[in-house]
Coordinates of C-alpha atoms in Angstrom, one line a residue:
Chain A
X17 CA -10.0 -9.8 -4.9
X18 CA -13.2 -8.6 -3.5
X19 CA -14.0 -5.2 -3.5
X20 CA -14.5 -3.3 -0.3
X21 CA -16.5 -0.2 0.2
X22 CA -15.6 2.7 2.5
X23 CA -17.0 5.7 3.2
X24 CA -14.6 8.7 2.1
X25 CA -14.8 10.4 4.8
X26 CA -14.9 10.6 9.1
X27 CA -14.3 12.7 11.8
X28 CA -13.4 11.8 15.6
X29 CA -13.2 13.9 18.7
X30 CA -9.4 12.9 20.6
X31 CA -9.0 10.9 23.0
X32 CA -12.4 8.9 21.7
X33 CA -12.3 5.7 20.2
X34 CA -12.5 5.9 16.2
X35 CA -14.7 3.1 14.2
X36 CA -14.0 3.1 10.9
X37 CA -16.5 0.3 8.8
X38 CA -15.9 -1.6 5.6
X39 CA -18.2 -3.3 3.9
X40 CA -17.0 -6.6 1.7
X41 CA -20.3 -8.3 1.2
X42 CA -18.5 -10.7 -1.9
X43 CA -15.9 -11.7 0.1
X44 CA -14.7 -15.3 -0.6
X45 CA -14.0 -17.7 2.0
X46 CA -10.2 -17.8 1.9
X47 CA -10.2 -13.9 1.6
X48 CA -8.4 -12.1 4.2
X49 CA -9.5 -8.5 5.4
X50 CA -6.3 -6.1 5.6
X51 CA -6.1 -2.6 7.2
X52 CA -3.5 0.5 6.1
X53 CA -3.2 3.9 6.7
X54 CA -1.4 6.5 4.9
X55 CA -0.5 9.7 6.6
X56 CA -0.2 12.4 4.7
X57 CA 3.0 12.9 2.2
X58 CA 3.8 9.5 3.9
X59 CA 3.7 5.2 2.3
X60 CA 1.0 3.4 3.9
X61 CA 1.6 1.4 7.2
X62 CA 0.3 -2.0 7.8
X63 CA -2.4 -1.8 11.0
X64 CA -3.8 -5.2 11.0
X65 CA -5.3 -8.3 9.4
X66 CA -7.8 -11.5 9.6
X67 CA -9.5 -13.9 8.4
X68 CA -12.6 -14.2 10.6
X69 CA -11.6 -14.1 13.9
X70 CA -11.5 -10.9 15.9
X71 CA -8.0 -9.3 16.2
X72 CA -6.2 -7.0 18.5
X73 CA -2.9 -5.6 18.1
X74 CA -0.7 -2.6 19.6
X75 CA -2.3 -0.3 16.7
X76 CA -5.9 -1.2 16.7
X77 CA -8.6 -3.7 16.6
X78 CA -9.7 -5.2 13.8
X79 CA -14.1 -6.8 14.0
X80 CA -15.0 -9.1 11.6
X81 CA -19.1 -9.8 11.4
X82 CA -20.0 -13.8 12.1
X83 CA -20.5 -13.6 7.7
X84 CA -17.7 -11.7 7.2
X85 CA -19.3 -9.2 5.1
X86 CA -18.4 -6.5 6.6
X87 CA -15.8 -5.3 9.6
X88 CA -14.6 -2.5 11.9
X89 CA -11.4 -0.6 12.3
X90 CA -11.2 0.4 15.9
X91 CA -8.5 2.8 17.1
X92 CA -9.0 3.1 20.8
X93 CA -8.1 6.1 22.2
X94 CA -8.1 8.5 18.8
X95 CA -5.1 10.7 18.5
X96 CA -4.4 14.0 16.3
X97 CA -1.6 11.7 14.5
X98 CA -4.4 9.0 13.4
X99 CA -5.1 11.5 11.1
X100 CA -4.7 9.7 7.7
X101 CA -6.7 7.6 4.9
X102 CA -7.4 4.5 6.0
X103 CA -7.9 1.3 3.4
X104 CA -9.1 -1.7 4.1
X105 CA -8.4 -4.3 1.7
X106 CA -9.6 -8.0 1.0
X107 CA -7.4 -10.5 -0.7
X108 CA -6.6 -14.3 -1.0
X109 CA -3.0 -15.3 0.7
X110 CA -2.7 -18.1 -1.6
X111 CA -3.5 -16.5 -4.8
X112 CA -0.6 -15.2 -5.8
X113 CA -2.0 -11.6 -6.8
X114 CA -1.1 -8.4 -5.4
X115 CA -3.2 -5.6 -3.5
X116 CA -4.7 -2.7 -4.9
X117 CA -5.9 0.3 -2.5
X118 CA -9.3 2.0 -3.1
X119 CA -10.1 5.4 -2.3
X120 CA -10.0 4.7 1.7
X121 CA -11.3 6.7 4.7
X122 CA -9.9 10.1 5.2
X123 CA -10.0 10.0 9.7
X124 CA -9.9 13.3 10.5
X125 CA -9.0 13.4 14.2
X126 CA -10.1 16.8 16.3
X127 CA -8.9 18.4 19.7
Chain B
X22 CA 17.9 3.9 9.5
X23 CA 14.6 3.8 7.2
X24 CA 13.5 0.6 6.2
X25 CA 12.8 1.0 2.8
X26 CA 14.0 4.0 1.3
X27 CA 13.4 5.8 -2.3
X28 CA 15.4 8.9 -4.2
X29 CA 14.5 11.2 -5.7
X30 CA 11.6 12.0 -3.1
X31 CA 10.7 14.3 -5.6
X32 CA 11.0 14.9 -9.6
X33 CA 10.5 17.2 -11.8
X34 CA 10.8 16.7 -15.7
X35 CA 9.9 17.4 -19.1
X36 CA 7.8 15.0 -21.7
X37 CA 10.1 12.6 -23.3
X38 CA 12.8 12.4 -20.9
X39 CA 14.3 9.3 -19.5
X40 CA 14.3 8.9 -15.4
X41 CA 15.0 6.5 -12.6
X42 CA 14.0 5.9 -9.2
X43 CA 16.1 3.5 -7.1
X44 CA 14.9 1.7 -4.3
X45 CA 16.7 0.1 -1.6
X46 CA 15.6 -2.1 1.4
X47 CA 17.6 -2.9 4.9
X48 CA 15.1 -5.5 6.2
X49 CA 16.8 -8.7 4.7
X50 CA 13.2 -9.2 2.5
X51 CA 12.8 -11.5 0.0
X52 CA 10.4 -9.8 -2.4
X53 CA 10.0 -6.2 -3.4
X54 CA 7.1 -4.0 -5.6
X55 CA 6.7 -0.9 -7.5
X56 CA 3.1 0.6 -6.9
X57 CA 1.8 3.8 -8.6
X58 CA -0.7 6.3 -6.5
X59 CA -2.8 8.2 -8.6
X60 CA -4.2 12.1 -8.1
X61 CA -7.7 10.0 -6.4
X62 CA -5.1 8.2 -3.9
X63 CA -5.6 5.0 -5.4
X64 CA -2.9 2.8 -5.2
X65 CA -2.2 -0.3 -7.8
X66 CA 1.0 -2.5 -7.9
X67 CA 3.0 -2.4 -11.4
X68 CA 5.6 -4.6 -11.0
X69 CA 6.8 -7.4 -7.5
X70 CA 10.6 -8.7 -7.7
X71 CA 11.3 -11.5 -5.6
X72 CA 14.9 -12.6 -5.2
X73 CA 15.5 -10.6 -8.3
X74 CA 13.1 -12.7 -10.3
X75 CA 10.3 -10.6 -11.8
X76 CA 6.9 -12.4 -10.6
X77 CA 4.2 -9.9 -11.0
X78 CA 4.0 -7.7 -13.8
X79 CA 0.6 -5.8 -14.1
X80 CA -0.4 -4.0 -17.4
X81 CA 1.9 -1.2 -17.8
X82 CA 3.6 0.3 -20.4
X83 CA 6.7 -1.3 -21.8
X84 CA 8.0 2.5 -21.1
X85 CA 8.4 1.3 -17.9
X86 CA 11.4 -1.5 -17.0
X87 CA 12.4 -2.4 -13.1
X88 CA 15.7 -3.6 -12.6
X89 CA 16.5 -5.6 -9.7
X90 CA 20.7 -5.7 -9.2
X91 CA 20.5 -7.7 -5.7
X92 CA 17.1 -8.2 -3.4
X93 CA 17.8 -5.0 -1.5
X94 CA 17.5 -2.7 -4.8
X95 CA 14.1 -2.5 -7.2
X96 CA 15.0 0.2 -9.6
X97 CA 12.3 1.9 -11.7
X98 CA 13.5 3.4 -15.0
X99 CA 11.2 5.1 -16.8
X100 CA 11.7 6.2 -20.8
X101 CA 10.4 8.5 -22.9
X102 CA 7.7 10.3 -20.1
X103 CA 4.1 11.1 -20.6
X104 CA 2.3 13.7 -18.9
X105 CA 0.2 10.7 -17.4
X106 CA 3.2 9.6 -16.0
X107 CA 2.9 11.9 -13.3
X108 CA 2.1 10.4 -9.8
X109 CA 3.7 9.1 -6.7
X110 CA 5.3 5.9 -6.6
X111 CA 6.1 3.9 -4.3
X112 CA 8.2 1.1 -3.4
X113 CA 7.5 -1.9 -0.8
X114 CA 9.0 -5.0 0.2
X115 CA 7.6 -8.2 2.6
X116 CA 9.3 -11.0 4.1
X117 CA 7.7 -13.6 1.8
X118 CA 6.3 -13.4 -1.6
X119 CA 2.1 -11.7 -1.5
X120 CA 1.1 -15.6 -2.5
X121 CA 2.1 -16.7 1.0
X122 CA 0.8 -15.3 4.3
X123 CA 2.9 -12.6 5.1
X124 CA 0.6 -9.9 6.5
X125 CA 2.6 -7.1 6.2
X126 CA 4.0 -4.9 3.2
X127 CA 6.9 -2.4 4.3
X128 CA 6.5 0.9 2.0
X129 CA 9.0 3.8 1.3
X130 CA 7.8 6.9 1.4
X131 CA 7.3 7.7 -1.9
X132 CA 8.8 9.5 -4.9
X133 CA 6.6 12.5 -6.6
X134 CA 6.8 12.5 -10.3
X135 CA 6.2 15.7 -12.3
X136 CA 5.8 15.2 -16.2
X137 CA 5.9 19.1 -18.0

């Protein structure tokens, strides 16, 4: 899988939109990009995935840039629960091997 | 009723001892996983059951056996613990095995380990 680079660490003001970047410059073309989020003393939760197109879902939105070496998390409307780390991970659906989650974002949301 | 759930959420034991963690899963799944969290929040998979056929075994010590009775249950017994034993662990499941598109991995939330 390729690696993904995060920064460790963000802050966002409530009620503002929160864009968390990931940067997977030696992603392969039949990698996929994944997003989880772990809350605190919690197992991470699924957010989103893609492959290049832009996706939307209840959660989030997930951007993908037109080379797909990098993408953006984007949580709307920020609230204090989005609080968490947040991994993004890239892997291949057909090979067969299993995810491992870096180090992740730690969102810190404020009032 | 939690999806995937774990016991002990937490445990506390001396060097050498022998422990389990059982793992059970109400969402019909297929496949189930054992992943380890370290102190730096990095989280690697150690072992993935599916239909109680062991598919993925990462390196990790033989110390460490999974046992999968039925495809609701991934059991982790541990022997003879190590003080770098200690960590969370947790257990997942998915619909379909992680070689086929399935998106989404459905975790417990997690069982704290403490080797003395």
């Amino acid at each position: 899988d390729a690696k993904t680079t995060q920064p460790p660490s963000m802050d966002c003001a409530e009620g503002r939109a929160a864009n968390l970047p990931c940067n997977h410059s030696t992603i392969s073309g039949n990698e996929y990009v994944y997003w989880y989020r772990q809350i605190h003393s919690q197992g991470p939760q699924y957010i989103i995935h893609g492959l290049k197109n832009n996706e939307t879902n209840e959660m989030a939105s997930l951007i993908i840039t037109e080379d797909r070496k990098s993408s953006t998390l984007i949580l709307p409307h920020a609230t204090l629960r989005d609080t968490a780390v947040y991994y993004c991970i890239v892997r291949d659906n057909n090979a067969g091997n299993m995810l491992t989650f870096g180090g992740g974002t730690r969102l810190m949301v404020k009032p | 009723d939690t999806a995937v759930s774990q016991t002990p959420k937490y445990l506390v034991t001396q060097m050498g001892n022998d422990k389990s963690i059982k793992c059970e899963q109400n969402l019909g799944h297929d496949t189930m996983y054992w992943y380890k969290q370290d102190s730096k929040k990095f989280l690697k998979i150690m072992f993935s059951y599916n239909n109680k056929e062991l598919i993925i075994n990462e390196t990790v010590p033989n110390r460490f056996s999974p046992k999968s009775p039925d495809k609701a249950h991934l059991n982790l017994h541990i022997n003879s613990l190590e003080l770098g034993d200690s960590a969370v662990y947790f257990c997942a499941s998915s619909h379909l095995p992680w070689g086929t598109n399935t998106g989404e991995l459905f975790f417990g939330e997690g069982s704290r380990l403490t080797v003395l």
